[in-house]
CSV table of C-alpha atoms in Angstrom, one decimal:
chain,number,residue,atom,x,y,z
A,1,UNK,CA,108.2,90.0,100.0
A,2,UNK,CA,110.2,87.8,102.4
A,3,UNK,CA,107.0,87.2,104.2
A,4,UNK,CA,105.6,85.7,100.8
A,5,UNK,CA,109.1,83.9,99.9
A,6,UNK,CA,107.8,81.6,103.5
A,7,UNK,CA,110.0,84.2,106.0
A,8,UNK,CA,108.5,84.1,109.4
A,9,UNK,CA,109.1,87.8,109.4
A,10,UNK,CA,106.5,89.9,111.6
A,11,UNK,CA,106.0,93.3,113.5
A,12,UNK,CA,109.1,92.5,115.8
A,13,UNK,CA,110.9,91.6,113.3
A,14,UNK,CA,110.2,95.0,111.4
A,15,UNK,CA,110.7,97.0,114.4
A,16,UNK,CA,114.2,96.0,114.8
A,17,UNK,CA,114.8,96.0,111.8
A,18,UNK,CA,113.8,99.5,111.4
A,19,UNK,CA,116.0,100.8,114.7
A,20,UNK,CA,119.3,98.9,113.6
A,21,UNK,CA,118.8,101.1,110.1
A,22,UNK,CA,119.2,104.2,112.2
A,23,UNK,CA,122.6,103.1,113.0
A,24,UNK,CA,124.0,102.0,109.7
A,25,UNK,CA,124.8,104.7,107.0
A,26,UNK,CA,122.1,103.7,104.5
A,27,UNK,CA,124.7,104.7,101.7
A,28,UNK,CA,126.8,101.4,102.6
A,29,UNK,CA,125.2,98.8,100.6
A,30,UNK,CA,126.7,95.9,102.6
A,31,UNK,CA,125.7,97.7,106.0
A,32,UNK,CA,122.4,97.7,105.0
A,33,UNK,CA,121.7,94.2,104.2
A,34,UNK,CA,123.8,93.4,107.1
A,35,UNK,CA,121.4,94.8,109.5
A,36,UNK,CA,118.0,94.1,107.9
A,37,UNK,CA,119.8,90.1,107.6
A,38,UNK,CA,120.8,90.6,111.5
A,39,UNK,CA,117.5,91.5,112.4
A,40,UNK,CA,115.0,89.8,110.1
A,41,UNK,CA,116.3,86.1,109.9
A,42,UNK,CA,116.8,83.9,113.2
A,43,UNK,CA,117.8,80.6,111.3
A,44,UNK,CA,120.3,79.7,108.8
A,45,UNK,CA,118.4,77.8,106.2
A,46,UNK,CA,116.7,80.9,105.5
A,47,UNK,CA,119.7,82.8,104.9
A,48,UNK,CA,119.7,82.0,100.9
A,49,UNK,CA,116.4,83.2,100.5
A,50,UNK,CA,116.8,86.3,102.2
A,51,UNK,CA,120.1,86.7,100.2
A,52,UNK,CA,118.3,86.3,96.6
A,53,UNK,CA,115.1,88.5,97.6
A,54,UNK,CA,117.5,91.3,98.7
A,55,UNK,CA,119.4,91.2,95.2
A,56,UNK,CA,116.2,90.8,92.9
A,57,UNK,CA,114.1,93.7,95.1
A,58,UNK,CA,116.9,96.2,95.0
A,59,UNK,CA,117.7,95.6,91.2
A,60,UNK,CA,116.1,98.1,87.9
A,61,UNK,CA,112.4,98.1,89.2
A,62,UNK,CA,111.8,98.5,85.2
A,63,UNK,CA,113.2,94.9,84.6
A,64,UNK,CA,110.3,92.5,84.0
A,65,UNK,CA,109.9,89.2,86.3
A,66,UNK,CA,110.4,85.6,85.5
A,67,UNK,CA,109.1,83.3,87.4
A,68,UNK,CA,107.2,80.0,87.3
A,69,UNK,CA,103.6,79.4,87.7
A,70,UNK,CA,102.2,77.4,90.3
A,71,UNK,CA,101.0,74.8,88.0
A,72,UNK,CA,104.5,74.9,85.9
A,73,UNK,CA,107.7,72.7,86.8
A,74,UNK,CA,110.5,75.0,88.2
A,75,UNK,CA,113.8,74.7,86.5
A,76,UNK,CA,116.2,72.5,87.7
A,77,UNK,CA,119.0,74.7,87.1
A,78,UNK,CA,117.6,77.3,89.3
A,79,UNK,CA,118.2,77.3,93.3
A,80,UNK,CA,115.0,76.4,95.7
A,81,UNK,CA,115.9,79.6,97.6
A,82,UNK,CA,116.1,81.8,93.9
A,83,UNK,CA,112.7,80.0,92.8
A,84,UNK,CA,111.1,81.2,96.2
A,85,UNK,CA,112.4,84.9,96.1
A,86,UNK,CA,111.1,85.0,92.2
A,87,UNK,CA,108.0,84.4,92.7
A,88,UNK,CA,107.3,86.1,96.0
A,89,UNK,CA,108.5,89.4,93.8
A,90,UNK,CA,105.8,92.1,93.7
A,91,UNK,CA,105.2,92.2,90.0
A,92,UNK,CA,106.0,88.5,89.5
A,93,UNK,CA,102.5,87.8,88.2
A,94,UNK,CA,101.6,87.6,84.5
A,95,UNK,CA,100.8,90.8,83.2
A,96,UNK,CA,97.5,92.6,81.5
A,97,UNK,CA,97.3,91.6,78.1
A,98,UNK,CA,99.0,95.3,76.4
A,99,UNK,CA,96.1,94.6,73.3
A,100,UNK,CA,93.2,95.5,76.5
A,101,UNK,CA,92.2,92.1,76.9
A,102,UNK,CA,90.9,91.2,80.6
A,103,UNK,CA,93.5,89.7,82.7
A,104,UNK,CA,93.6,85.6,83.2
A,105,UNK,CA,92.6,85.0,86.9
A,106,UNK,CA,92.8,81.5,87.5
A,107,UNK,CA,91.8,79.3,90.1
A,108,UNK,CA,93.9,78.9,93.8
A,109,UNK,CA,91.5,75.5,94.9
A,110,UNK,CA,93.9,72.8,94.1
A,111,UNK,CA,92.3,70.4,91.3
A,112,UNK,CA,92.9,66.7,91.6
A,113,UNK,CA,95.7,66.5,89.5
A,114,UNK,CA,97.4,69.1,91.3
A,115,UNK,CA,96.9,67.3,94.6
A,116,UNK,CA,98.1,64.7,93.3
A,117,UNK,CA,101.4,66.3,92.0
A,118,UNK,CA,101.8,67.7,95.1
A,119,UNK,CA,101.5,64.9,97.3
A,120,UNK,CA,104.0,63.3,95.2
A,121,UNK,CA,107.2,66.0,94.7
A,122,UNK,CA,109.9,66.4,96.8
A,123,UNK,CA,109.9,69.2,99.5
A,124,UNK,CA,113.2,70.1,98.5
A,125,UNK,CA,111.8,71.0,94.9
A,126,UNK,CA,108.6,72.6,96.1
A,127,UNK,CA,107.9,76.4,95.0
A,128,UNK,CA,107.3,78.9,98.0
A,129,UNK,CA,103.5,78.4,97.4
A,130,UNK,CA,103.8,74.5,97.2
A,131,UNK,CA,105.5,74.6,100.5
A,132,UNK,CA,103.1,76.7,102.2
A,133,UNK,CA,100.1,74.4,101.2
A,134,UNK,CA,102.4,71.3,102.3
A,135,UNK,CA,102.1,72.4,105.5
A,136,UNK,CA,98.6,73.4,105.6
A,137,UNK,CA,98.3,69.3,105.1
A,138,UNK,CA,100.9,68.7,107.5
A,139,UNK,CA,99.0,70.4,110.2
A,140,UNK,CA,95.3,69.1,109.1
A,141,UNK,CA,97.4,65.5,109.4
A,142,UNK,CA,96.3,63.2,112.6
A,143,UNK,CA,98.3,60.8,113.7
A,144,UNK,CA,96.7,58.1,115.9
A,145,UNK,CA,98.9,55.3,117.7
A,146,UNK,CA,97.6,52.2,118.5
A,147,UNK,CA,95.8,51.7,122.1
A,148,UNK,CA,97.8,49.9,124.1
A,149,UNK,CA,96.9,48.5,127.8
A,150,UNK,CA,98.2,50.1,131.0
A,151,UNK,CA,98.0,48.9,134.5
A,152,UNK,CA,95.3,50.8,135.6
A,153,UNK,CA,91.6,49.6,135.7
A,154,UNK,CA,88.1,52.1,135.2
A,155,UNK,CA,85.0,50.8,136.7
A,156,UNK,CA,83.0,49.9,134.4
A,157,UNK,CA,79.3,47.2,134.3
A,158,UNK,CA,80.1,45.4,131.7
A,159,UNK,CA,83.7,44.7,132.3
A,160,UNK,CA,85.7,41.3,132.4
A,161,UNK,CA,87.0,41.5,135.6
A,162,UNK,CA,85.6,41.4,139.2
A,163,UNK,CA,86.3,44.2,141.9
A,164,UNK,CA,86.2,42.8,145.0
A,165,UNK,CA,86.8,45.8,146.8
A,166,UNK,CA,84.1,48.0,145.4
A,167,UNK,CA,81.9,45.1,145.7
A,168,UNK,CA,82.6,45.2,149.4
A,169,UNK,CA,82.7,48.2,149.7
A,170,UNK,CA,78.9,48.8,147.9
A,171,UNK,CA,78.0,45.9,150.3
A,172,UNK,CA,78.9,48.2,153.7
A,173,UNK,CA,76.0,51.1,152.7
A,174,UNK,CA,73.3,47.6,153.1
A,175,UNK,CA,74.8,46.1,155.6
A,176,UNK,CA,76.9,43.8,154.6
A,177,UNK,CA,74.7,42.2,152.0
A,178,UNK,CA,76.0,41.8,148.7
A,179,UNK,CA,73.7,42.5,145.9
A,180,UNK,CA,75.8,42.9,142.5
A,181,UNK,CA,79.1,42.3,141.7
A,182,UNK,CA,81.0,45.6,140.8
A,183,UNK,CA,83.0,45.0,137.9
A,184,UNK,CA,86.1,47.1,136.4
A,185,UNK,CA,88.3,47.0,132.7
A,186,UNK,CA,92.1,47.8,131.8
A,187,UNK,CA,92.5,51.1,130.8
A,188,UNK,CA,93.9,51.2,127.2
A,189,UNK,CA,95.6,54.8,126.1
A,190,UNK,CA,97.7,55.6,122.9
A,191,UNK,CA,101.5,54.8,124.1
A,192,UNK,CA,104.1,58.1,124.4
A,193,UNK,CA,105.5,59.3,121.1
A,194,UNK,CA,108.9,60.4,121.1
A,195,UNK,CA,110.6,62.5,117.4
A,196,UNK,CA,113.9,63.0,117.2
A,197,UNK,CA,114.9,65.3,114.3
A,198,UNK,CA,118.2,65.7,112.8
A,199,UNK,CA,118.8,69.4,112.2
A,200,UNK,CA,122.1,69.3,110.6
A,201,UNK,CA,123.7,71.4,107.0
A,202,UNK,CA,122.4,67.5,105.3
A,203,UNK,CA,119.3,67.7,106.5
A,204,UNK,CA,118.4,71.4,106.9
A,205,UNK,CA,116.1,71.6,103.9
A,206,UNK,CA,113.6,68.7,104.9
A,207,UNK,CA,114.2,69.5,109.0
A,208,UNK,CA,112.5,72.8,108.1
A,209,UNK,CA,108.8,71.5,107.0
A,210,UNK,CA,109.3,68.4,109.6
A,211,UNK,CA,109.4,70.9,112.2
A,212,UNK,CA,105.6,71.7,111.0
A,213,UNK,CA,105.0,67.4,110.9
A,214,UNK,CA,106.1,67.6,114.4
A,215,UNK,CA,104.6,70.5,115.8
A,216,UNK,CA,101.4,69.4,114.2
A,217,UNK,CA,101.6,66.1,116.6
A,218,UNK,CA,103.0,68.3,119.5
A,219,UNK,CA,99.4,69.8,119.3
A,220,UNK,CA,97.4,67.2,118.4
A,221,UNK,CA,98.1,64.3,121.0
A,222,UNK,CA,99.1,64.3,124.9
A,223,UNK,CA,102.7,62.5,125.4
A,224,UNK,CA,105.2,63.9,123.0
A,225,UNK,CA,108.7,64.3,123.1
A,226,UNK,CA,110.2,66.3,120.4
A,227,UNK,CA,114.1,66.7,120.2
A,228,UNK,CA,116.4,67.7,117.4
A,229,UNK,CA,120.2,67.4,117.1
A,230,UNK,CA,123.0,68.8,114.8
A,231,UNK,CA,126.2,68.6,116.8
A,232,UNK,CA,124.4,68.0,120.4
A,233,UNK,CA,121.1,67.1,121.5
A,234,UNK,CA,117.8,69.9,122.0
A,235,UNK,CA,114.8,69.4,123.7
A,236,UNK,CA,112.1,71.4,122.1
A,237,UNK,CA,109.2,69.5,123.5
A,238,UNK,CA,108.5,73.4,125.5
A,239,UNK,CA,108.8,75.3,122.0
A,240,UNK,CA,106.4,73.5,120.1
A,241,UNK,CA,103.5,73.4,122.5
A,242,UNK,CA,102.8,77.0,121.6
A,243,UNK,CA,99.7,76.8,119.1
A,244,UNK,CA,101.2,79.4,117.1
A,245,UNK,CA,103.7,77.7,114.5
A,246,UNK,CA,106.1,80.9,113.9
A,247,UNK,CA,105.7,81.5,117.5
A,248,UNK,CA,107.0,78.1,118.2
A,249,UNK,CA,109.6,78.1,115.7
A,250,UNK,CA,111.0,81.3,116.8
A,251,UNK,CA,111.3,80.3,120.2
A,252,UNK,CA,113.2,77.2,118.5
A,253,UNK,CA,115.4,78.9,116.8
A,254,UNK,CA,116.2,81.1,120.1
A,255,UNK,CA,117.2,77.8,122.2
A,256,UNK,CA,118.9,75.7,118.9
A,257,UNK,CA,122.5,77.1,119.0
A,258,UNK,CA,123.4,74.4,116.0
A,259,UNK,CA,120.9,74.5,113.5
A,260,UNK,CA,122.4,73.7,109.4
A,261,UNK,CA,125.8,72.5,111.1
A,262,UNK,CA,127.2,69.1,111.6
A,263,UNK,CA,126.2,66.2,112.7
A,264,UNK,CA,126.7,63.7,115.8
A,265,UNK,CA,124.6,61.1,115.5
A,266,UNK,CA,126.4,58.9,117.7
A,267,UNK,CA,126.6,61.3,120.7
A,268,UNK,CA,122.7,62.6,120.1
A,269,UNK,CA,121.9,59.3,120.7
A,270,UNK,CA,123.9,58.4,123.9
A,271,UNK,CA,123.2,61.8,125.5
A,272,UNK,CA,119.1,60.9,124.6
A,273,UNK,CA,119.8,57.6,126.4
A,274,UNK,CA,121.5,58.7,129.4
A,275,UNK,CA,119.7,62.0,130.0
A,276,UNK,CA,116.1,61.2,128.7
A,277,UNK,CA,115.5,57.8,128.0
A,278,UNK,CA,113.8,56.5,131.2
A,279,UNK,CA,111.9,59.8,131.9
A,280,UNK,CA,109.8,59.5,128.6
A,281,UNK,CA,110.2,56.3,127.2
A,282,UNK,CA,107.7,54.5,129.8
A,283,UNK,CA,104.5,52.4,128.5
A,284,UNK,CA,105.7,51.4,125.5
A,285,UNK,CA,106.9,54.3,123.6
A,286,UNK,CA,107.4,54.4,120.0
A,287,UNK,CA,110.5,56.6,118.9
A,288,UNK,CA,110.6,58.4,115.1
A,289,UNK,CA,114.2,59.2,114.3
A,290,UNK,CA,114.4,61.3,111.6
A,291,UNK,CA,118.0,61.4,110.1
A,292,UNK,CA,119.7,60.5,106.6
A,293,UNK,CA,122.6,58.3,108.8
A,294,UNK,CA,125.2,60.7,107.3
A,295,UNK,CA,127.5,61.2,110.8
A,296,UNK,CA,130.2,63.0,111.1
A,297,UNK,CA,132.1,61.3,113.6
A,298,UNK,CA,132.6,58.3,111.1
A,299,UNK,CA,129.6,56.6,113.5
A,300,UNK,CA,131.8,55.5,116.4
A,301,UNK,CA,129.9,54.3,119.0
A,302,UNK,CA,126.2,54.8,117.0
A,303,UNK,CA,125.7,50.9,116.8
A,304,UNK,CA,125.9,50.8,120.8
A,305,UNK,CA,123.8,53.4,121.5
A,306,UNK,CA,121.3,52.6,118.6
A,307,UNK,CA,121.1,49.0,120.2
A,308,UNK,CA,120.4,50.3,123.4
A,309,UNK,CA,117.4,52.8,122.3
A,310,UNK,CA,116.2,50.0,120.6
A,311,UNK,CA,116.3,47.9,124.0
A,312,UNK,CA,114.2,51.2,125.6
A,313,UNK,CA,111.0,51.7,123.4
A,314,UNK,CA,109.1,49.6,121.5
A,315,UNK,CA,109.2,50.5,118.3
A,316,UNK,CA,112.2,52.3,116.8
A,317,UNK,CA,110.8,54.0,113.1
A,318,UNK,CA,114.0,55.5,111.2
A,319,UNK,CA,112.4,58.4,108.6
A,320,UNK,CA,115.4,58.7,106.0
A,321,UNK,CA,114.8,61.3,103.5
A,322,UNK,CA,117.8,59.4,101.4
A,323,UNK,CA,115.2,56.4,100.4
A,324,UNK,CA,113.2,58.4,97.9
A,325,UNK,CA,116.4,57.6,96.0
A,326,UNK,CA,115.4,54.2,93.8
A,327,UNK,CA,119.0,53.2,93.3
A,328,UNK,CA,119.4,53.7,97.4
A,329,UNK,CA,122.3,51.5,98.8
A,330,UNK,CA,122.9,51.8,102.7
A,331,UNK,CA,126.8,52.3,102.0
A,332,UNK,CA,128.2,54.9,104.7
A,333,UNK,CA,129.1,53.8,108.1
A,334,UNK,CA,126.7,55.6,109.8
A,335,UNK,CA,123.6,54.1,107.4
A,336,UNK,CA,125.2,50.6,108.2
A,337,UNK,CA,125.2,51.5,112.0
A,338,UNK,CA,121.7,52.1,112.4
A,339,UNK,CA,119.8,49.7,109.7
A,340,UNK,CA,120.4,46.5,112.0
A,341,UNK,CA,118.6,47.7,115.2
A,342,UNK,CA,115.5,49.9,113.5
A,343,UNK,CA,112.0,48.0,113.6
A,344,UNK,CA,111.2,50.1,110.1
A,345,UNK,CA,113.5,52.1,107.6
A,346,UNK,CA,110.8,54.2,106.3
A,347,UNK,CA,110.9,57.4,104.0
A,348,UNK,CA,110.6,60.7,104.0
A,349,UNK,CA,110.1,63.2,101.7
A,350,UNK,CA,107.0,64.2,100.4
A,351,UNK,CA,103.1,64.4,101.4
A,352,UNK,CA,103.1,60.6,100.3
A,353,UNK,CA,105.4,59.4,103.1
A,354,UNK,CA,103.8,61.6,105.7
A,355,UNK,CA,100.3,59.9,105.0
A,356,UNK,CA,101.7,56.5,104.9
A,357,UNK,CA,103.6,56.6,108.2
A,358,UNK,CA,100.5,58.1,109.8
A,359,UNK,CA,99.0,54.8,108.3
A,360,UNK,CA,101.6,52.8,109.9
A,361,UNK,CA,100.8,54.2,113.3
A,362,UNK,CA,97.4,53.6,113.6
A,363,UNK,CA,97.8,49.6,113.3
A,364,UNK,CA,99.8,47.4,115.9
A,365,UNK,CA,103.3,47.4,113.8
A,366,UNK,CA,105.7,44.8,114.3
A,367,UNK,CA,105.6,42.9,117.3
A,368,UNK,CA,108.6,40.7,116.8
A,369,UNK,CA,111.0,43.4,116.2
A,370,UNK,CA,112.6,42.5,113.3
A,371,UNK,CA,113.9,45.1,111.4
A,372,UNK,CA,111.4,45.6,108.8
């Protein structure tokens, strides 16, 4: 069930949680879900889920289930975490007709109106299904950066430019007769591509599926940089290179010690530019920050180290998951902090944005940098 509700609960996971039951006196109800809570979930946002699968499974078994389709709209009332236990519930499915009528099977291939639902609703209002085909897309996504040139030259016939020194050196095997002039051309290779995630309790529902958007580019591309930050910076650029997503984010989870917590902007940033900036942002790099600007430090200090991480790459993209809002207004002090020294405010929050950022990438961008 929890494995169904999007849990990345496996064989480990079930072993343990299997030999911390033989320590707990099964009669103690709050024992119980202590140690299968202990040993099944390593990270916090997936605490509610676990919490409302472990009420609904151990309730009547004779009680019917409730729960939406995956073509109807979920109820706003409900909780995302409540929605995602319900319908992972064994016995969640419509039943037999009781007058013997065949039962309805209907269709999993999305049709083109569900696509199109789907690319446009929020993750935080996605079913447990609807989130685990988002990140099918997510990982089927490629995103391409713009060529850009390096200093380095490949010999190549046709190029532009002259090589004297093969030319010479081709001239020494005839003795010193030239017969063609070797030519070369400027290597041109897609610039490094650095994400830096926000992880904290504002952002923990959208960091959870942008963890797939970024491993998806950890294994697509050479040169990435992945870090997340709640209260202090992580570099999880080792995690997510395993091709194995739970395996990646289970090793995440092991090395993030503030995951769904607060949030330092400021500091993220100035410990990114003293610590990383000049060992990865060479050639060009272009920098996604992914944050909603909501900092708990009141923003002191987040315009100075903004600027300067600005200054260090060449383009700085802000993703803000706050912008699918239509009556958006940059009001708090961090918001304010960043907007002046980002290239693009983009958002964030659905299939939609994903695709049109990958869109963005794959042309030239701003080369003025304005703030778009």
């Amino acid at each position: 069930m929890l494995r169904r509700a999007g849990l990345p609960v496996g064989p480990a996971e079930s072993l343990s949680a299997a030999e911390a039951l033989s320590h707990v006196p099964l009669s103690d109800r709050a024992a119980f879900r202590a140690a299968l809570r202990a040993t099944m979930i390593h990270r916090r946002d997936h605490f509610e889920v676990f919490d409302s699968a472990f009420d609904l499974f151990w309730r009547n078994p004779d009680t019917p289930i409730r729960a939406s389709g995956p073509h109807d709209e979920p109820p706003e009332a409900a909780p995302p975490a409540a929605r995602r236990a319900a319908e992972a519930m064994p016995g969640a499915a419509p039943p037999v007709d009781p007058a013997g009528a065949p039962e309805r099977r209907e269709d999993a291939a999305l049709t083109t109106s569900d696509q199109e639902r789907l690319n446009r609703l929020d993750f935080e209002a996605m079913s447990a299904e609807e989130l685990a085909e988002a990140k099918r897309q997510i990982r089927r996504l490629v995103l391409p950066l713009a060529e850009r040139p390096t200093r380095r030259f490949r010999p190549d016939p046709t190029g532009p430019r002259a090589d004297l020194r093969a030319t010479i050196r081709a001239s020494m095997r005839l003795g010193g007769e030239i017969a063609r002039i070797e030519r070369r051309r400027r290597v041109s290779r897609p610039p490094p591509l650095v994400l830096v995630c926000d992880v904290s309790g504002s952002m923990a529902r959208y960091a959870q599926i942008l963890l797939h958007f970024m491993h998806a580019v950890e294994n697509d591309r050479a040169r990435v940089h992945s870090f997340v930050f709640g209260t202090r910076l992580t570099n999880v650029t080792r995690a997510l290179r395993n091709r194995d997503p739970e395996v990646a984010f289970q090793a995440v989870s092991h090395i993030l010690p503030d995951w769904s917590g607060g949030t330092r902007i400021a500091e993220a940033l100035d410990r990114f530019n003293r610590l990383w900036a000049r060992r990865v942002l060479g050639q060009g790099a272009v920098v996604l920050l992914i944050t909603d600007g909501l900092d708990r430090g009141g923003a002191e200090g987040l315009s100075e180290a903004a600027e300067r991480l600005r200054h260090s790459c060449r383009r700085l993209i802000w993703l803000n998951p706050l912008l699918r809002y239509a009556g958006f207004q940059p009001r708090a002090a961090g918001i304010r902090a960043l907007l002046p020294h980002v290239h693009e405010h983009r958002q964030v929050h659905n299939l939609n944005s994903l695709r049109a950022l990958v869109a963005t990438l794959s042309g030239d961008g701003r080369r003025d940098g304005r703030p778009a």
